[in-house]
Short mmCIF file of C-alpha atoms in Angstrom, two decimals:
data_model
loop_
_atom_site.label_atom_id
_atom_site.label_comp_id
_atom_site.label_asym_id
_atom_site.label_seq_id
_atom_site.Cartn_x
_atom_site.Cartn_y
_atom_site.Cartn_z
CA UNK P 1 -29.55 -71.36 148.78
CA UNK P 2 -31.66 -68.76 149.73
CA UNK P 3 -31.74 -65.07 147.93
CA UNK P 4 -28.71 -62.83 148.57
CA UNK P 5 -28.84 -60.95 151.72
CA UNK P 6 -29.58 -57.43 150.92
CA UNK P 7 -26.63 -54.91 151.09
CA UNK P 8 -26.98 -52.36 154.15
CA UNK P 9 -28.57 -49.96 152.55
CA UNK P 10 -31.19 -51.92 151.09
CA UNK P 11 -32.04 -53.46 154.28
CA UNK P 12 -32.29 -49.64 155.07
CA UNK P 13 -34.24 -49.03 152.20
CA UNK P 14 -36.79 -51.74 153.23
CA UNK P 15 -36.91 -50.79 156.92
CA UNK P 16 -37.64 -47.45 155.37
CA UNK P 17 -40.65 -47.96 153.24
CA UNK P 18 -42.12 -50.28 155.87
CA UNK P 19 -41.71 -47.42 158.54
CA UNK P 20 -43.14 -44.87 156.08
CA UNK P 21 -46.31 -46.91 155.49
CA UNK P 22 -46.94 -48.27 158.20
CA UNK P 23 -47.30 -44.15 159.57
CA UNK P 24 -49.46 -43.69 156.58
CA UNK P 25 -51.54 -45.93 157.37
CA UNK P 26 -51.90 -44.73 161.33
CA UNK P 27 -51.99 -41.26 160.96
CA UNK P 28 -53.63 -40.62 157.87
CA UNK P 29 -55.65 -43.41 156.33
CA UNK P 30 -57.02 -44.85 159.55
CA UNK P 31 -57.95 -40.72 161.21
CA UNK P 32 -59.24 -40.07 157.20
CA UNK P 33 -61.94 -43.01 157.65
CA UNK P 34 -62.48 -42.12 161.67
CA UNK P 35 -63.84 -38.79 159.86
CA UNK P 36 -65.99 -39.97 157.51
CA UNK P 37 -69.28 -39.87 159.30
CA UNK P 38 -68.40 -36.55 160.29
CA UNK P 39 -67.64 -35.80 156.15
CA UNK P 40 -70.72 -37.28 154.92
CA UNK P 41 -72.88 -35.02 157.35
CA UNK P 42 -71.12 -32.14 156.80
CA UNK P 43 -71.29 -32.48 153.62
CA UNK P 44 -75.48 -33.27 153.57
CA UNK P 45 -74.88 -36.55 151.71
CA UNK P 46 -75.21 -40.10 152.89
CA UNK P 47 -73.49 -41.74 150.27
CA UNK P 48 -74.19 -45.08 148.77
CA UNK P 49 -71.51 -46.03 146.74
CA UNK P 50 -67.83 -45.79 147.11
CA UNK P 51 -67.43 -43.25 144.59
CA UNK P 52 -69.86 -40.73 146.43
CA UNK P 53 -67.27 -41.45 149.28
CA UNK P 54 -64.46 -41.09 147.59
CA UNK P 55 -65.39 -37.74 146.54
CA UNK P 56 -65.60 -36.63 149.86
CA UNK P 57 -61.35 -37.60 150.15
CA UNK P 58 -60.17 -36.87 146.49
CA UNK P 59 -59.19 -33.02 147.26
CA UNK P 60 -57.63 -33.38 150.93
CA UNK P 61 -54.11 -33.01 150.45
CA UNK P 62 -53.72 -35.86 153.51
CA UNK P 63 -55.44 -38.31 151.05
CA UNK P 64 -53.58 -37.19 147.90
CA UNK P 65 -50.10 -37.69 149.77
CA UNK P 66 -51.51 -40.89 151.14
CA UNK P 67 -52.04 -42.60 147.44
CA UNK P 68 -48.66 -40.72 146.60
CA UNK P 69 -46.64 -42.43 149.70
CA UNK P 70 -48.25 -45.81 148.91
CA UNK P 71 -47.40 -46.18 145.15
CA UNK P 72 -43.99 -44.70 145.77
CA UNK P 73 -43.05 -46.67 148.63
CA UNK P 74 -44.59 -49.59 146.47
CA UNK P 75 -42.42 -49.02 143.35
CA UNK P 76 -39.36 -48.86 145.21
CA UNK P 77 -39.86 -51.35 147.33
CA UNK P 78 -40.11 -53.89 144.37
CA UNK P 79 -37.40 -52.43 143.01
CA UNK P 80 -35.07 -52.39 145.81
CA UNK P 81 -36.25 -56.46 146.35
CA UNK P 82 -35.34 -57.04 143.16
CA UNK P 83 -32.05 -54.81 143.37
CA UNK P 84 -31.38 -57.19 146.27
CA UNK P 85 -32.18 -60.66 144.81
CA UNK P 86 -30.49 -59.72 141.87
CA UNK P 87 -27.09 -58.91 143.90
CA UNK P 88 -26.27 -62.65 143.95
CA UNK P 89 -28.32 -63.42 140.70
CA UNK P 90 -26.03 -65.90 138.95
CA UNK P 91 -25.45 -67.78 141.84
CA UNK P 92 -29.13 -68.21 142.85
CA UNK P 93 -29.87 -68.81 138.98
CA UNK P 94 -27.63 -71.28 138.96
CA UNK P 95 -29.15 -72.82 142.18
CA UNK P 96 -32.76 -72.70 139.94
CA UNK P 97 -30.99 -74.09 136.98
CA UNK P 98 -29.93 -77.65 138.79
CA UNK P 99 -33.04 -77.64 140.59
CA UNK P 100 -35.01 -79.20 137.97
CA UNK P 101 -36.37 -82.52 138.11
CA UNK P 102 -39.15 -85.03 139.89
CA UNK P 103 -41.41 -82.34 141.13
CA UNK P 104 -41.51 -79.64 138.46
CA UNK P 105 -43.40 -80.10 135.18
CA UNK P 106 -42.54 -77.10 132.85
CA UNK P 107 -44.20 -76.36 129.96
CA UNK P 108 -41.62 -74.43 127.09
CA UNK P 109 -44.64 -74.48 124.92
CA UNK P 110 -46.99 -73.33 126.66
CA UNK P 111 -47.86 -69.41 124.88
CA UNK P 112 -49.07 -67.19 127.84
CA UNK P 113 -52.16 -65.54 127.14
CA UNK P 114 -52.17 -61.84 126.23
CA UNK P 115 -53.94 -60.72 129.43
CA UNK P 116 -51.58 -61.75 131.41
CA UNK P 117 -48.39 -59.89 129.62
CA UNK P 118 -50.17 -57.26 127.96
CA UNK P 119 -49.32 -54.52 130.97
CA UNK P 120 -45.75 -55.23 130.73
CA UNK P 121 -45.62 -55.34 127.04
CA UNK P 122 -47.60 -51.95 126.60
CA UNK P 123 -45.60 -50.35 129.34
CA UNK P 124 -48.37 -50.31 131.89
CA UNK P 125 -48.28 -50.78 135.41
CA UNK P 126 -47.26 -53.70 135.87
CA UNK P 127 -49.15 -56.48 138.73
CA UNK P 128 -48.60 -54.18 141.92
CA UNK P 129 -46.31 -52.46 140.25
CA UNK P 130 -43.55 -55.38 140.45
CA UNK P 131 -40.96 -54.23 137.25
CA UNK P 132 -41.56 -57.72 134.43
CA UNK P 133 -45.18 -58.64 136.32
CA UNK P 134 -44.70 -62.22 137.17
CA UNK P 135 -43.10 -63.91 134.04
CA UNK P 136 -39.91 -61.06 133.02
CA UNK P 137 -37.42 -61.75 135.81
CA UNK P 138 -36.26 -65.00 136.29
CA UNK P 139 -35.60 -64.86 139.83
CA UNK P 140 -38.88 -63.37 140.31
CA UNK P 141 -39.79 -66.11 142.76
CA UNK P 142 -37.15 -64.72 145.00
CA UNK P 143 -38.07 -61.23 144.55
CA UNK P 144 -41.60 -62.19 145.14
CA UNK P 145 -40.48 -63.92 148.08
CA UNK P 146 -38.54 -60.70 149.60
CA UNK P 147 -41.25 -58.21 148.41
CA UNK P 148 -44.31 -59.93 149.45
CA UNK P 149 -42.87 -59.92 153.19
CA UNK P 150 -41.94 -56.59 152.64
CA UNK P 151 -45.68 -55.92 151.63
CA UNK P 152 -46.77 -57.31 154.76
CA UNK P 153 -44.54 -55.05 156.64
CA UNK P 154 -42.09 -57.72 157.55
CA UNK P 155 -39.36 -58.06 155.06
CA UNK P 156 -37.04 -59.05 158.02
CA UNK P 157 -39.30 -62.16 158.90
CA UNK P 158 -39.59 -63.69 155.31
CA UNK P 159 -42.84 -64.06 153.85
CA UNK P 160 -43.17 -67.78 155.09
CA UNK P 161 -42.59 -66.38 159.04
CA UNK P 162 -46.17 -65.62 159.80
CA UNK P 163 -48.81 -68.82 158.19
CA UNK P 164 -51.05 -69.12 160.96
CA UNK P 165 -53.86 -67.41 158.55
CA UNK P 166 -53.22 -70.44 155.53
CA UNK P 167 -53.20 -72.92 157.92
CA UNK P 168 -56.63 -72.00 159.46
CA UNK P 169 -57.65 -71.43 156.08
CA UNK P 170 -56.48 -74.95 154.73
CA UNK P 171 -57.98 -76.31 157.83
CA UNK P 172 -61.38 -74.96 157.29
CA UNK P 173 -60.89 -75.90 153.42
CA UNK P 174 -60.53 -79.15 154.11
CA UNK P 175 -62.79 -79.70 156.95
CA UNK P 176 -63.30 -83.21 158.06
CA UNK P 177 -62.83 -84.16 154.33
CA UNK P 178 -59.07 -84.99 154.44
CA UNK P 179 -58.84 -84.54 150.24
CA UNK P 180 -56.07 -86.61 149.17
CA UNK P 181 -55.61 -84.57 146.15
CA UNK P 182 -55.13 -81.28 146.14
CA UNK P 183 -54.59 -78.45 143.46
CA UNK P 184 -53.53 -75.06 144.18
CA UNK P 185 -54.43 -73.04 141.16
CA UNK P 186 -51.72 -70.09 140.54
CA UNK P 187 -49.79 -71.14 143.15
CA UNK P 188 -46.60 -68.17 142.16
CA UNK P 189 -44.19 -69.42 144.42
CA UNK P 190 -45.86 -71.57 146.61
CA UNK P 191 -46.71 -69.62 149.17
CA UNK P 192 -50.16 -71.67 149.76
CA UNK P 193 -49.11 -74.42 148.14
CA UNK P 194 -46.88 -75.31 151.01
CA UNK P 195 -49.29 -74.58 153.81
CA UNK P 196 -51.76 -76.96 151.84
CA UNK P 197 -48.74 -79.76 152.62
CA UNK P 198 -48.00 -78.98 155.98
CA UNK P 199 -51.96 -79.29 157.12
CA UNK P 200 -52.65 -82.36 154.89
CA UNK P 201 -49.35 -83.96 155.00
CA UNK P 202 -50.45 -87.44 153.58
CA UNK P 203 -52.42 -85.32 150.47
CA UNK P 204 -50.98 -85.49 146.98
CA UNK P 205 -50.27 -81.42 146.37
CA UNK P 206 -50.12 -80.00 142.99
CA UNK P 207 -49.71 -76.11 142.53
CA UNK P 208 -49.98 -74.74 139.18
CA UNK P 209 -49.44 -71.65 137.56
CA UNK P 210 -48.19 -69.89 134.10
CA UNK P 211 -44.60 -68.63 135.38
CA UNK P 212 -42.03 -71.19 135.09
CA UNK P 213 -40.00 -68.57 137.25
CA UNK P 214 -41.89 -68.86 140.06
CA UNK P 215 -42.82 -72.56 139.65
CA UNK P 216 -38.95 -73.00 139.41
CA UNK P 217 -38.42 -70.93 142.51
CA UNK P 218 -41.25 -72.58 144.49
CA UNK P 219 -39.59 -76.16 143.55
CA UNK P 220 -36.57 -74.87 145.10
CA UNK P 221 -37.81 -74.16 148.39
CA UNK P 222 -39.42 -77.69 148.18
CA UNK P 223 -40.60 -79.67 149.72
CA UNK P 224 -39.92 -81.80 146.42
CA UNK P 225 -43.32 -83.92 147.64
CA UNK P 226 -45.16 -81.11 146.46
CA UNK P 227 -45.72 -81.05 142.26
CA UNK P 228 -45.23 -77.66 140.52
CA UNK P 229 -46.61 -77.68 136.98
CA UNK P 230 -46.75 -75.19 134.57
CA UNK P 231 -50.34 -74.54 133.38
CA UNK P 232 -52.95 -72.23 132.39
CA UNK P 233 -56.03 -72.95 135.33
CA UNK P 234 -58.65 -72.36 132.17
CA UNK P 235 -57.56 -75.33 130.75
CA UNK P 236 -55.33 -77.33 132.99
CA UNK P 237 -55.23 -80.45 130.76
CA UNK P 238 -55.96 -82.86 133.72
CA UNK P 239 -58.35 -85.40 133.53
CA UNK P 240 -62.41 -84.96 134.73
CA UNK P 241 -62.48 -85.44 138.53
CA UNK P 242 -59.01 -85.52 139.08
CA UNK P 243 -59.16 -83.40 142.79
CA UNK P 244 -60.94 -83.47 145.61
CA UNK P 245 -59.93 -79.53 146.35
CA UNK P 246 -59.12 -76.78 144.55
CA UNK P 247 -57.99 -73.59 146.07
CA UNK P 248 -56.43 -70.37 145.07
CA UNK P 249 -54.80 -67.74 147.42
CA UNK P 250 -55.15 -64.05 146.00
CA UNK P 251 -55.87 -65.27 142.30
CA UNK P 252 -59.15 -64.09 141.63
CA UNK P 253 -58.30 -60.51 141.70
CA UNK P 254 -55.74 -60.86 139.02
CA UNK P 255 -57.79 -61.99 136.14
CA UNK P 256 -60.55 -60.68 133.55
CA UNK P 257 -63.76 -61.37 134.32
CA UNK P 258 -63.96 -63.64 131.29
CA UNK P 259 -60.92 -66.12 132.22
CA UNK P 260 -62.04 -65.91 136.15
CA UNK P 261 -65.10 -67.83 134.61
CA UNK P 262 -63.25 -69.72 132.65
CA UNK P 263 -61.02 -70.79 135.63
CA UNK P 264 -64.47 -71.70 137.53
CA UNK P 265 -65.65 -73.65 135.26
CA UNK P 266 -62.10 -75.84 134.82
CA UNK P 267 -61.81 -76.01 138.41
CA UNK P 268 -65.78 -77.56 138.48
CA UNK P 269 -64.75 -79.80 135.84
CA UNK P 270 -61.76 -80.91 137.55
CA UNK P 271 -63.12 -81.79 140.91
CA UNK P 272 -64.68 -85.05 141.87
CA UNK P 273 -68.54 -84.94 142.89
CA UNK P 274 -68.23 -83.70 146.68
CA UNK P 275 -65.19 -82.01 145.68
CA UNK P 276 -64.41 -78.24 147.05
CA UNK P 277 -63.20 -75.24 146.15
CA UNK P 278 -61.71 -73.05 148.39
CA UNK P 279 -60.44 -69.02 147.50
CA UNK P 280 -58.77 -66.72 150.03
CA UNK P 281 -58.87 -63.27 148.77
CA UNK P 282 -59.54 -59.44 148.76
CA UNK P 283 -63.12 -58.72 150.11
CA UNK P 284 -65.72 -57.64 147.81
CA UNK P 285 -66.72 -53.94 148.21
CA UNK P 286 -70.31 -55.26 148.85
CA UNK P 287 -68.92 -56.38 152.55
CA UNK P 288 -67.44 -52.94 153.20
CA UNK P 289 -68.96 -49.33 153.81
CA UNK P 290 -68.74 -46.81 151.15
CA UNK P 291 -65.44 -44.89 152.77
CA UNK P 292 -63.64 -48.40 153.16
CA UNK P 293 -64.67 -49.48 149.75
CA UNK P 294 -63.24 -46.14 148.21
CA UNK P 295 -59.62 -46.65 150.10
CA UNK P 296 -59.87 -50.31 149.06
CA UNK P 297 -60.64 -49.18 145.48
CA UNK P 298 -56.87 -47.51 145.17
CA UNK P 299 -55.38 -50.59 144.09
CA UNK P 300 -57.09 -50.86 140.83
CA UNK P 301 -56.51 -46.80 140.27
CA UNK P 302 -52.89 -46.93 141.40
CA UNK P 303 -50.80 -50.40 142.21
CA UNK P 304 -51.28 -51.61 139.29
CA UNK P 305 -54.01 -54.01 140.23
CA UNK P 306 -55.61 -54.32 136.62
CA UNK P 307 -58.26 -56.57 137.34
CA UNK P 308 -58.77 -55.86 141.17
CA UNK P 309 -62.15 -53.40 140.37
CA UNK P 310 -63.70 -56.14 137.89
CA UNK P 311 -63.34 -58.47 140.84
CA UNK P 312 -64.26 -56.53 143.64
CA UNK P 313 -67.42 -55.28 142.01
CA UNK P 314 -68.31 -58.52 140.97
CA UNK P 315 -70.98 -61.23 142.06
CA UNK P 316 -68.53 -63.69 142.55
CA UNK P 317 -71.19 -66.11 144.43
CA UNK P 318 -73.17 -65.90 141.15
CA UNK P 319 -70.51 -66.73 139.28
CA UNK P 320 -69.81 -70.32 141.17
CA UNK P 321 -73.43 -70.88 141.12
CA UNK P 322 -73.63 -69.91 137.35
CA UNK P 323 -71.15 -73.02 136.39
CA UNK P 324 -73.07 -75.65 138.85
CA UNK P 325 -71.19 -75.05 142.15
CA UNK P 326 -73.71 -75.51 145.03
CA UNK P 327 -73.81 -74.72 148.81
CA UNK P 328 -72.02 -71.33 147.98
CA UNK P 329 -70.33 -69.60 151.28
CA UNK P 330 -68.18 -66.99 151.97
CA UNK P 331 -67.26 -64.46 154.84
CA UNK P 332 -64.40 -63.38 157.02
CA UNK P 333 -61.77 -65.89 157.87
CA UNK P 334 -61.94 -66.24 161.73
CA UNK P 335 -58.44 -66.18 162.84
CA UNK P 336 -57.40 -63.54 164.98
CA UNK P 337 -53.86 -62.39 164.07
CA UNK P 338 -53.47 -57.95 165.63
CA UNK P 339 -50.49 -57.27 163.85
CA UNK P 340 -51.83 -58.34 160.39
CA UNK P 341 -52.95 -54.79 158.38
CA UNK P 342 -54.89 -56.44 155.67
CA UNK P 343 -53.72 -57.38 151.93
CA UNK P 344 -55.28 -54.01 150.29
CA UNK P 345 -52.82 -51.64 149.66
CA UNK P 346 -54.00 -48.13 150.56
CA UNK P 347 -57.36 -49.49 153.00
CA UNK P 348 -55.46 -50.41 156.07
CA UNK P 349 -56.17 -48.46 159.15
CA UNK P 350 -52.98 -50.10 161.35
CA UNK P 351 -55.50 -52.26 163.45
CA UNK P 352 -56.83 -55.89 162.77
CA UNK P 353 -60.04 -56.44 161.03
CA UNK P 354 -60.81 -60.26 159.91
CA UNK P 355 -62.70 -58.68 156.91
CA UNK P 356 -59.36 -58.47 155.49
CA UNK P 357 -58.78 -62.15 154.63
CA UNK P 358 -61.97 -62.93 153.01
CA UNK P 359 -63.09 -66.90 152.12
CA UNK P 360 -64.87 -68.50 149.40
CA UNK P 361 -65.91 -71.77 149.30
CA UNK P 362 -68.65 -74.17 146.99
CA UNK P 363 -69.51 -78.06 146.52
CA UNK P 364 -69.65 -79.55 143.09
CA UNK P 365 -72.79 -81.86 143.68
CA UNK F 1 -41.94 -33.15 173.29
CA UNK F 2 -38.83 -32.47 172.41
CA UNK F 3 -36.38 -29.71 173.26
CA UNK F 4 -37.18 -28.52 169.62
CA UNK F 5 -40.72 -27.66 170.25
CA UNK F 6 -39.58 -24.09 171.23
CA UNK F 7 -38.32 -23.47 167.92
CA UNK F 8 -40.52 -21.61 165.54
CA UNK F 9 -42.23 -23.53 162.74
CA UNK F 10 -40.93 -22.51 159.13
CA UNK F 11 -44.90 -22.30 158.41
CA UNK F 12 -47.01 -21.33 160.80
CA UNK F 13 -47.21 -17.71 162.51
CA UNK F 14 -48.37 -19.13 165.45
CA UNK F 15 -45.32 -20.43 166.86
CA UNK F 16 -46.25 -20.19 169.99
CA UNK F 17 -48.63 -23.15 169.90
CA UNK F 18 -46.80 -26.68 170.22
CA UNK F 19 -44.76 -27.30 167.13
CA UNK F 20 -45.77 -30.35 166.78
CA UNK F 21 -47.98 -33.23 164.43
CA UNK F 22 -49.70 -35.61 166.77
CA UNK F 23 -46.64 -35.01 169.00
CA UNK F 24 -43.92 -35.75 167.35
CA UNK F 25 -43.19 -33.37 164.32
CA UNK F 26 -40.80 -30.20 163.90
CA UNK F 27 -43.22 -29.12 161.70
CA UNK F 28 -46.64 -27.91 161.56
CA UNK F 29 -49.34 -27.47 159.16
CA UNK F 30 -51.91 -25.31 161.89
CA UNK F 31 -52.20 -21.74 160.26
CA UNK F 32 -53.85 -19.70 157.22
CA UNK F 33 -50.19 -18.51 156.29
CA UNK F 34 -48.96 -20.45 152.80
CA UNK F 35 -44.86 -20.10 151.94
CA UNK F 36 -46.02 -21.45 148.40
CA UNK F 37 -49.23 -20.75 146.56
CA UNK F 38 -51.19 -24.09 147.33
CA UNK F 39 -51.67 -26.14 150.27
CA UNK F 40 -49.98 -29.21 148.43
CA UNK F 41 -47.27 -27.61 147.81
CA UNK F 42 -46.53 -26.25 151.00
CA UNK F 43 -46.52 -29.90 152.53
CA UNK F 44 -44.16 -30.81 150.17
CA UNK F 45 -41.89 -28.09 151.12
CA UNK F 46 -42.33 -29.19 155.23
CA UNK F 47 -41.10 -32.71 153.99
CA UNK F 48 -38.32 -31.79 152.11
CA UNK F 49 -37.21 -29.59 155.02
CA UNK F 50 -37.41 -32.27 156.95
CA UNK F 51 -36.09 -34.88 154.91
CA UNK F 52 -33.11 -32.55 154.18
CA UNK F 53 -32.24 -31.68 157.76
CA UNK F 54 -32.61 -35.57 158.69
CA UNK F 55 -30.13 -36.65 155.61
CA UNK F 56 -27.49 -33.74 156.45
CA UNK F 57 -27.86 -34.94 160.28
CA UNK F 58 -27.05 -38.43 158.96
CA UNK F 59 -23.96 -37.06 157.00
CA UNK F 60 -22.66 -35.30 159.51
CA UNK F 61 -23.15 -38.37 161.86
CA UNK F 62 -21.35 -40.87 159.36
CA UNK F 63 -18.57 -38.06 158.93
CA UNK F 64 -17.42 -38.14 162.32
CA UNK F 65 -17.75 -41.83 162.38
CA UNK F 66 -15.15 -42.61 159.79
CA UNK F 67 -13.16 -39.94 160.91
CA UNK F 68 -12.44 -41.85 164.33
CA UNK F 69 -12.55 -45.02 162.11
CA UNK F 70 -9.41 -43.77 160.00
CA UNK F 71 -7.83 -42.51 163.10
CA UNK F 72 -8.54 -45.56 164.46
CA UNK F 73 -6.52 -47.57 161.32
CA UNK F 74 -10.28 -49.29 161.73
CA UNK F 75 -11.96 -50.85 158.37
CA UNK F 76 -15.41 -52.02 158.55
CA UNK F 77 -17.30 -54.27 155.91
CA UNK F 78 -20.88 -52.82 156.99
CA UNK F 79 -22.51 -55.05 154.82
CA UNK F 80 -21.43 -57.93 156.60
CA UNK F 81 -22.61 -56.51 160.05
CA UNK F 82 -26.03 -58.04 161.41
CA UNK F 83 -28.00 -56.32 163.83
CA UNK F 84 -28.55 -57.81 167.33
CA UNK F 85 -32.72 -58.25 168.03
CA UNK F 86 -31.84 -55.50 170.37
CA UNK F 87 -30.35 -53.67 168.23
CA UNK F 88 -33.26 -53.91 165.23
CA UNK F 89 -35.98 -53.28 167.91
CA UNK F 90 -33.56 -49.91 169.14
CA UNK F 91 -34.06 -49.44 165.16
CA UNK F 92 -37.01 -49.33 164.68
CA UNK F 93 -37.62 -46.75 167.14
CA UNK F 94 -35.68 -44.21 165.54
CA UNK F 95 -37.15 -45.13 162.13
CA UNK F 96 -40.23 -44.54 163.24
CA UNK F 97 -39.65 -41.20 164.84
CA UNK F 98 -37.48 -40.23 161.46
CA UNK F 99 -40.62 -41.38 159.19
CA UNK F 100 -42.89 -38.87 161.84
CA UNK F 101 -40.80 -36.42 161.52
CA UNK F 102 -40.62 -36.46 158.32
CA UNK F 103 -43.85 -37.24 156.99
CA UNK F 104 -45.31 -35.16 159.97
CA UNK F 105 -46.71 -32.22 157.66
CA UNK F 106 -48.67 -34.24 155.23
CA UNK F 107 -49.97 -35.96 158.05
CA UNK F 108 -51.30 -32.97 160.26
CA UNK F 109 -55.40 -32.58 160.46
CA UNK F 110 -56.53 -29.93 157.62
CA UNK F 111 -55.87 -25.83 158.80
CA UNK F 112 -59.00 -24.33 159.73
CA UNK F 113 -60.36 -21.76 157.21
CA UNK F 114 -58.30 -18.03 157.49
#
């Protein structure tokens, strides 16, 4: 069964939050970067980094309001998705509950590491701000599922309604390889994972990650073809060479520097020689101007994105090479999709810019 | 524009000029003249004057509603109700011009210096 359908005035809620962002975005964020050329002259700078940017933005009141609307409508949003998955939560719990079996390994020993519960257990911002991050609320597959289409400005749609981006991503992953064994490396609730099916149907699929929530929730939607397996991606606990691909959809930005290199050095170990692996995920501010960089930059000052800066500042290139990965690439996915704002919170400007969905890929030799 | 755009704006002393933000606002942020010390602040207070007059509209709206309801011996489960595609596209139009009109004053281009 799928999540409760929200009460009126949730529904109203989310229509709300999406209308009230999506006017951010168009009236503020995108005229506040139209300006900046005209900011950096008048000012007498030509600034270099995103910081000297930024400080060109961090007093206008249009700016401040901006950041305000964003982590507001953020927070509630989350809140109101969970408010709303939660209205029904026995019954969908229950639904979980039965669901186990052939198709979802989970793992009631496995300790999750501090990094990843430390915000929650301190009383930090939680992972963009969602209340329990991703391992507190057991339906927080379904509340992922709501309030990541809700994030995309389409609550109404489902966050499934619109994989034309995955699929040309998979596609290009895969190339003329056909893998037949695929692992999707904190997977959540499967959002990937399942696109990796439907383009390589006759693939075996395996998407891991550390909540057995949304494994659980993910195994639900199915299609029970697909594994789910509790893991930690720095030390999986599969055998040498037992992939041909390894992807990751918006993982990278939500580790420490030290276990992203951990992760890189699993996934090398994992893959056969040949093998690929394949991230789709926030651009670096190296492929962005100073002004764009700065908006982009929000999420690590104010959604809760703990380890979005490390990442974004980072030589991730370097970092494949550094653990034996050769034939390093990456640049803008080329799929042209005008109604998609970008996965950044703040740094969309209401138009379509590829730069948004930015791809990754290395060879193990 | 709307009929409203003849109305004075609570902030500016130039009501003569379009009340307006990019068209669509009842209020402006276009003059030197501050009802509250900062320029912040004085947003804030456009919004919530905003915000209030759009919830009491609202009120009033859903007051006469189930007034002819309960006239009508007429009980409605709204939660039940799905909108028509017609209907969510006819709703989206009037959230969007309730989320200008709203957030209209934090939106508006900075004054120009007094």
């Amino acid at each position: 069964m799928p999540p409760a359908r929200p009460t009126h005035d949730q529904s109203a809620r989310l229509d709300f939050f999406e209308g009230a962002r999506s006017f951010t975005y168009r009236e503020i964020v995108a005229p506040l970067l139209a300006e900046y050329p005209a900011r950096a002259a008048a000012a007498g700078i030509s600034p270099s980094t995103k910081e000297e940017a930024g400080a060109l933005y961090t007093a206008d009141p249009r700016y401040l309001f901006a950041c305000g609307i964003q982590r507001n409508a953020q927070r509630m949003t989350w809140h109101t998705a969970a408010e709303s998955v939660h209205r029904d939560g026995d019954g969908l719990a229950g639904e979980l509950a039965t669901s186990a079996g052939p198709g979802l390994e989970l793992d009631p020993g496995l300790e999750l590491p501090a990094w990843y519960t430390r915000h929650t257990r301190e009383g930090r911002d939680d992972i963009h701000l969602v209340p329990g991050g991703y391992w507190g609320d057991q339906l927080i597959g379904a509340v992922y599922d709501r309030g990541g289409a809700a994030y995309r400005l389409a609550w109404r749609g489902g966050y499934d309604a619109r994989p034309g981006a995955l699929h040309a991503f998979v596609r290009y992953a895969a190339g003329a390889a056909n893998p037949a064994r695929v692992l999707d490396l904190g997977c959540s609730f499967g959002g990937l994972t399942r696109v990796v099916h439907a383009v390589l149907p006759d693939a075996q699929v395996t998407g891991i990650d550390l909540s057995a929530p949304a494994l659980t929730y993910a195994h639900h939607l199915g299609p029970d073809t697909i594994t789910y397996a509790q893991r930690d991606a720095e030390r999986t606990g599969y055998p040498d060479g037992s992939f041909d691909l390894v992807t990751a959809f918006l993982l990278l930005h939500e580790v420490p520097d030290d276990v992203r290199a951990s992760i890189m050095a699993e996934a090398f170990r994992l893959l056969v020689p040949g093998g690929l692996v394949a991230f789709l995920d926030i651009p670096p501010y190296s492929a962005l101007d100073p002004a764009r960089a700065w908006f982009e930059s929000f999420d690590g000052r104010g959604n809760g994105e703990n380890y979005w800066e490390c990442f974004l500042a980072s030589d991730f290139p370097e970092l494949l090479r550094s653990v034996g990965f050769v034939d390093v690439q990456d640049g803008a996915l080329d799929f042209d999709e005008p109604d998609y704002w970008g996965s950044s919170a703040l740094w969309r400007e209401g138009s379509f810019d590829p730069v948004h969905r930015w791809v990754t890929t290395a060879v193990k030799p | 524009m709307s009929e409203r755009a003849s109305e004075p704006s609570i902030l500016s002393e130039r009501a003569s000029e379009p009340s307006t933000v990019r068209g669509r606002g009842d209020v402006v942020i276009d003059g030197a003249y501050r009802s509250l010390p900062d320029e912040v602040s004085d947003r804030l207070l456009a919004l919530c004057t905003a915000l209030a007059a759009e919830v009491w509209t609202t009120r009033d709206r859903l007051r006469l509603v189930e007034s002819a309801l309960a006239r009508s011996d007429v009980t409605l489960d709204i939660d039940g109700v799905r909108d028509t595609p017609e209907q969510l596209d006819a709703m989206r139009v009037d959230r969007d011009a309730f989320v200008a009109r709203v957030l209209g004053p934090i939106a508006a281009p900075a004054p120009p210096p007094a």
